[in-house]
mmCIF file of C-alpha atoms in Angstrom:
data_model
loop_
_atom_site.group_PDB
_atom_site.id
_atom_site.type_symbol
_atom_site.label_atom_id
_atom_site.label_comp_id
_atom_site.label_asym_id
_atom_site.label_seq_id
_atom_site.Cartn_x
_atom_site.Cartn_y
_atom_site.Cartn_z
ATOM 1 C CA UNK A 126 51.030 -40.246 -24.143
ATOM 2 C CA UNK A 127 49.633 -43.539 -23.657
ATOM 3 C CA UNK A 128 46.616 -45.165 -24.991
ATOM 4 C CA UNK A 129 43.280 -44.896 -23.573
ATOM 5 C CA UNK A 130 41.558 -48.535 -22.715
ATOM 6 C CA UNK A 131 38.039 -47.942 -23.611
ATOM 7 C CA UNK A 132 37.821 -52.029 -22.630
ATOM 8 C CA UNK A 133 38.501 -51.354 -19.194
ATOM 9 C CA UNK A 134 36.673 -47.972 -18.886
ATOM 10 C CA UNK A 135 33.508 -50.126 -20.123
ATOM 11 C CA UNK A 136 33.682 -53.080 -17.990
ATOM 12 C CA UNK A 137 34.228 -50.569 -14.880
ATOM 13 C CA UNK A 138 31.642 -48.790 -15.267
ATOM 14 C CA UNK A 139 29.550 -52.011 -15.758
ATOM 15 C CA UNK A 140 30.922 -53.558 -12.593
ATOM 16 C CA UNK A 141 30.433 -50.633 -10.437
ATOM 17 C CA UNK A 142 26.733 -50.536 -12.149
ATOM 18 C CA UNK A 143 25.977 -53.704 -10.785
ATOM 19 C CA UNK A 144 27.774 -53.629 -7.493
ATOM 20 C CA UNK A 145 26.051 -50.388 -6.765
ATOM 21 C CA UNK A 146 22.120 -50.530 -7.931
ATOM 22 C CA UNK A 147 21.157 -47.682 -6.270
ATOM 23 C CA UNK A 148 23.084 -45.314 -8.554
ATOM 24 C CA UNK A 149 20.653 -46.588 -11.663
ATOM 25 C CA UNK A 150 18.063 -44.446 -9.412
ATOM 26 C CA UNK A 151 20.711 -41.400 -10.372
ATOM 27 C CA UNK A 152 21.094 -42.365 -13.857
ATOM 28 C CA UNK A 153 17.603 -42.759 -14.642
ATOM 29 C CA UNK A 154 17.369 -39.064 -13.797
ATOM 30 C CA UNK A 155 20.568 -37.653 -14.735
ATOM 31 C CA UNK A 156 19.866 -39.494 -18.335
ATOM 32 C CA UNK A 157 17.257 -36.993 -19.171
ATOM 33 C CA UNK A 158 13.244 -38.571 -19.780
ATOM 34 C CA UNK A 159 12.688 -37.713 -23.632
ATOM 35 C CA UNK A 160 9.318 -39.690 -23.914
ATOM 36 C CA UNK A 161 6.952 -40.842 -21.311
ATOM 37 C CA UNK A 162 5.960 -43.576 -23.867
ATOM 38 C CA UNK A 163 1.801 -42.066 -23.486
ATOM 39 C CA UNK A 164 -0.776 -42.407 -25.798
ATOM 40 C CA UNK A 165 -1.978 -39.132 -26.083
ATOM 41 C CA UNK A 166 -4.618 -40.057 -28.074
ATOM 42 C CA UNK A 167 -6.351 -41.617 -24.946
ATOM 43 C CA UNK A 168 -5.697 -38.236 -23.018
ATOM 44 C CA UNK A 169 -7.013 -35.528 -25.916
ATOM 45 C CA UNK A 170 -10.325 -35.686 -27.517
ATOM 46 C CA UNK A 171 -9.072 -36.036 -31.319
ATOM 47 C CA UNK A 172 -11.161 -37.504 -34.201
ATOM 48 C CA UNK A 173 -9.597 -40.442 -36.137
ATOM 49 C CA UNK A 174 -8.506 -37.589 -39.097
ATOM 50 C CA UNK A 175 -5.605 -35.883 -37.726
ATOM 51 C CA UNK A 176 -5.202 -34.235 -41.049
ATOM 52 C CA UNK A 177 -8.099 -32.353 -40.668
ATOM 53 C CA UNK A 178 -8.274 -28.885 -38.107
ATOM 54 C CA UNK A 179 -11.608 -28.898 -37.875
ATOM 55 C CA UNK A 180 -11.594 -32.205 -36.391
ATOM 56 C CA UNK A 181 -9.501 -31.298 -33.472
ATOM 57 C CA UNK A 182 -11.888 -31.098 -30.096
ATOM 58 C CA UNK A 183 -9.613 -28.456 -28.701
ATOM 59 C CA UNK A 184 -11.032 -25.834 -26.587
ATOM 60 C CA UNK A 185 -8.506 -22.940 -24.799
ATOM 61 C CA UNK A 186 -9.071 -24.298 -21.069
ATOM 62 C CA UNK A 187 -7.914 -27.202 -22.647
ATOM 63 C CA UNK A 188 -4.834 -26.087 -24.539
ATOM 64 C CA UNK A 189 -4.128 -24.260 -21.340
ATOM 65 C CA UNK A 190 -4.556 -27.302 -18.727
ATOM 66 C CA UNK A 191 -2.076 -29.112 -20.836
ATOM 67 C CA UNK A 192 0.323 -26.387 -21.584
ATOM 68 C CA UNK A 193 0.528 -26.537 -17.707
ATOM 69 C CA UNK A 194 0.919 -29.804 -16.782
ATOM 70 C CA UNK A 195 3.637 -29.907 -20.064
ATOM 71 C CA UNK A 196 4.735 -26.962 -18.093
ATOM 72 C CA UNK A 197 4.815 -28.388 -14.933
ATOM 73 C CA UNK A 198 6.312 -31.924 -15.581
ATOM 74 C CA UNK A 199 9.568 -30.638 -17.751
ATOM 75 C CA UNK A 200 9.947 -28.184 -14.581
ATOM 76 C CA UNK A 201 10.252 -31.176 -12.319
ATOM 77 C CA UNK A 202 12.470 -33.387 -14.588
ATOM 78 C CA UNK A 203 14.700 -30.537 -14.313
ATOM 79 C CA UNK A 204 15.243 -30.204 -11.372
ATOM 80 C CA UNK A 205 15.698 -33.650 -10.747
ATOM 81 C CA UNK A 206 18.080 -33.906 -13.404
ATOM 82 C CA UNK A 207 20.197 -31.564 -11.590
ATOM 83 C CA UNK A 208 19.942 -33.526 -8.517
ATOM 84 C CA UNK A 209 20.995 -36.794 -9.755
ATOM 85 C CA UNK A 210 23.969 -35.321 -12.128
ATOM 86 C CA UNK A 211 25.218 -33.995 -9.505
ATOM 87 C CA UNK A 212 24.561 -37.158 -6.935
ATOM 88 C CA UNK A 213 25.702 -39.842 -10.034
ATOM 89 C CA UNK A 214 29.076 -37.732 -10.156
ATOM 90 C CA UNK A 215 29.852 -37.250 -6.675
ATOM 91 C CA UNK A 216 28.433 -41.569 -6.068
ATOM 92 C CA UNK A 217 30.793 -42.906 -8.722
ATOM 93 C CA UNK A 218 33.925 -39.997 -7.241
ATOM 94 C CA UNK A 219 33.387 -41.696 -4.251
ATOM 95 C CA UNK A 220 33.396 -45.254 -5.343
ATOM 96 C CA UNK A 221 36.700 -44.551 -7.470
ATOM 97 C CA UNK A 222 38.690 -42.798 -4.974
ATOM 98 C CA UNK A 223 37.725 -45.773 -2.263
ATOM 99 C CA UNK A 224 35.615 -43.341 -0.255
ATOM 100 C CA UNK A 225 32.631 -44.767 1.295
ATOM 101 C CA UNK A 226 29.414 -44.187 -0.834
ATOM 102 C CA UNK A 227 26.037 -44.280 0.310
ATOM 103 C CA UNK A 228 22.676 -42.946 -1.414
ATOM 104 C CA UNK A 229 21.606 -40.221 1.175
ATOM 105 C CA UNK A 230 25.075 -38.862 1.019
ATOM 106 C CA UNK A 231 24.823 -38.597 -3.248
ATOM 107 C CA UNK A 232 21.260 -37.046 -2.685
ATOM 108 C CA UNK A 233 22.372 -34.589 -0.263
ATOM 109 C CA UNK A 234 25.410 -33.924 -2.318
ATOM 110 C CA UNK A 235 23.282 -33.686 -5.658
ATOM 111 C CA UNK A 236 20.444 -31.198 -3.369
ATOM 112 C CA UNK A 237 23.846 -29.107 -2.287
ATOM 113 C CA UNK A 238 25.017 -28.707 -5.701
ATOM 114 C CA UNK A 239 21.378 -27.817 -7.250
ATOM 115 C CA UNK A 240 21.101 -24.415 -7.843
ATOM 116 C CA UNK A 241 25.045 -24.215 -9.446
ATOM 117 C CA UNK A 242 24.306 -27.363 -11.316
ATOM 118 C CA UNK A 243 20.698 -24.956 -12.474
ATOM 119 C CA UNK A 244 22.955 -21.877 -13.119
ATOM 120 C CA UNK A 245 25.237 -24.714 -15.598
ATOM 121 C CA UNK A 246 22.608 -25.736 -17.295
ATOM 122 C CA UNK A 247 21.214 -22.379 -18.353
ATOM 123 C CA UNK A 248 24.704 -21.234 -19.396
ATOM 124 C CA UNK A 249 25.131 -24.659 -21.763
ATOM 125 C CA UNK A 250 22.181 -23.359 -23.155
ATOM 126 C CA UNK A 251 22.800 -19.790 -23.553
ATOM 127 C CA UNK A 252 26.235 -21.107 -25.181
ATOM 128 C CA UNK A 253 24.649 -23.551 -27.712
ATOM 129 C CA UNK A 254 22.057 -21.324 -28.490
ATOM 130 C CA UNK A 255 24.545 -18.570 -29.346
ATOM 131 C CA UNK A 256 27.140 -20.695 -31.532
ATOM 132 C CA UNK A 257 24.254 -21.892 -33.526
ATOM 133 C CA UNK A 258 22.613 -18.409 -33.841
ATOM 134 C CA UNK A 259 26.399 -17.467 -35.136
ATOM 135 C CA UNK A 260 26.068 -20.499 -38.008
ATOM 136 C CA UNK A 261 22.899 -19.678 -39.302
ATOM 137 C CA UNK A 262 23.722 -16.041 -39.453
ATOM 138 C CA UNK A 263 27.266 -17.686 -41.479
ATOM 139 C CA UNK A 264 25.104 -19.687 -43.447
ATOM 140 C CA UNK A 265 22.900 -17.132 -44.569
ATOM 141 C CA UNK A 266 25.421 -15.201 -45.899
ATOM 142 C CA UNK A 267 27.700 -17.065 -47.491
ATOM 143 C CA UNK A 268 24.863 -19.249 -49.021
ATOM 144 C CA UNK A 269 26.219 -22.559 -50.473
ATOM 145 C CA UNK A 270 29.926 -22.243 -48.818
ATOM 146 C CA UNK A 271 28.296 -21.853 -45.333
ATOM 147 C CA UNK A 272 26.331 -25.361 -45.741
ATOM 148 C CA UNK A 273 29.871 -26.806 -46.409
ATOM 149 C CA UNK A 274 31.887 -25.156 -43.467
ATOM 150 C CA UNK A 275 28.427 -25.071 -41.068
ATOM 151 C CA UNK A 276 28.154 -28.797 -40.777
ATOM 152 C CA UNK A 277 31.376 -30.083 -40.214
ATOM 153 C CA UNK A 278 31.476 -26.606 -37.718
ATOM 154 C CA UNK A 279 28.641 -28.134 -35.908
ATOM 155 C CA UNK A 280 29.348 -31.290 -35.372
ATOM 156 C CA UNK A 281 32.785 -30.443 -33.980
ATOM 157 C CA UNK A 282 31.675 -27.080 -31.987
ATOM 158 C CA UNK A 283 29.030 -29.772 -30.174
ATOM 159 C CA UNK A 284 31.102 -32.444 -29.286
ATOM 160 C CA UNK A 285 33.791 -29.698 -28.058
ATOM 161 C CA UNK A 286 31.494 -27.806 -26.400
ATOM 162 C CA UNK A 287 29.427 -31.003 -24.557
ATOM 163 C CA UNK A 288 33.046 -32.142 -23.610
ATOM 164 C CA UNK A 289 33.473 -29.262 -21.524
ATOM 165 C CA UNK A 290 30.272 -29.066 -19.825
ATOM 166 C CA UNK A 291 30.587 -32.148 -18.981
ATOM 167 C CA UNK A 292 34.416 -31.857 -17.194
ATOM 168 C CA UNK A 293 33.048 -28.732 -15.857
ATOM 169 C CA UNK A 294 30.067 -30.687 -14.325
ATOM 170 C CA UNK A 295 32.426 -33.247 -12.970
ATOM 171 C CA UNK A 296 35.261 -30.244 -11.629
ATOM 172 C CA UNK A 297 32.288 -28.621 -9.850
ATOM 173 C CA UNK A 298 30.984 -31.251 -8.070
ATOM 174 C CA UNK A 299 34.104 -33.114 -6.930
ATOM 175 C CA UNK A 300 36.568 -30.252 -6.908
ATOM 176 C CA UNK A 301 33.299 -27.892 -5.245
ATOM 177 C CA UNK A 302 34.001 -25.552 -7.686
ATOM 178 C CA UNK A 303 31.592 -22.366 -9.461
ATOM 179 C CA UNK A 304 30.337 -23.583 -12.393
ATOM 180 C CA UNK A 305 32.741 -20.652 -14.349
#
């Protein structure tokens, strides 16, 4: 078994990074958008004292309007997500295996590959949902012994678990496989 060369694997992807600019459009997608860097202080009517409820100006059409738009903007990163996972994978499959890459091919790819790379997505998190269900039910009842064996469980069943979603993302999209 040879030795993997995490050197070469990094200056790849680097070069291919800046050879092909488009795919950052892919990756700023397929990277997931955590914060939108807002002040929400400018957008909700709260006092100065945040420690205070009866200095919040919230009123229920309120609450709702945002709950919506909340709503309505993680729906849409989601769905792009699984666009440009899908579009990043098959872009960078093409540039590796000397294939001819192109951006409208990726998108179309990623749009063709949407609703499996959906059905994926829900299963990684029925899965993780479910093994960490199973070590806080562990932890519960074997009290002190369960902290011991529950983090060193978790850490591992994560990285094992992302490892395989993340083949099995790749295997579906080049291979044009179900995501089972």
């Amino acid at each position: 078994m040879g030795i993997m060369d995490y050197g070469y694997i990094v200056n790849r992807s680097f070069s291919i990074a800046i050879k092909k600019k488009t795919l950052w459009f892919f990756g700023m997608f397929a990277g997931g958008t955590s914060s939108f860097n807002i002040d929400t202080r400018q957008l909700v009517p709260f006092s100065d004292d945040f420690t205070d409820p009866a200095n919040l100006n919230f009123t229920p059409e309120l609450a709702g309007a945002l709950i919506a738009v909340w709503f309505s903007l993680m729906l849409f990163f989601f769905a792009l997500n699984a666009i440009a996972d899908a579009a990043l994978v098959d872009g960078v499959n093409h540039i590796e295996r000397g294939g001819e890459y192109s951006f409208g091919k990726s998108y179309s790819r990623g749009l063709d590959f949407f609703w499996r790379s959906i059905g994926l997505a829900i299963l990684k998190i029925g899965i993780f949902t479910l093994f960490s269900f199973v070590l806080i039910i562990f932890t519960v009842i074997t009290v002190f012994i369960g902290l011991i064996v529950t983090i060193p469980a978790m850490m591992a069943g994560v990285f094992i678990l992302w490892t395989i979603f993340l083949l099995s993302k790749r295997a579906m999209v080049v291979r044009d496989t179900s995501i089972t």
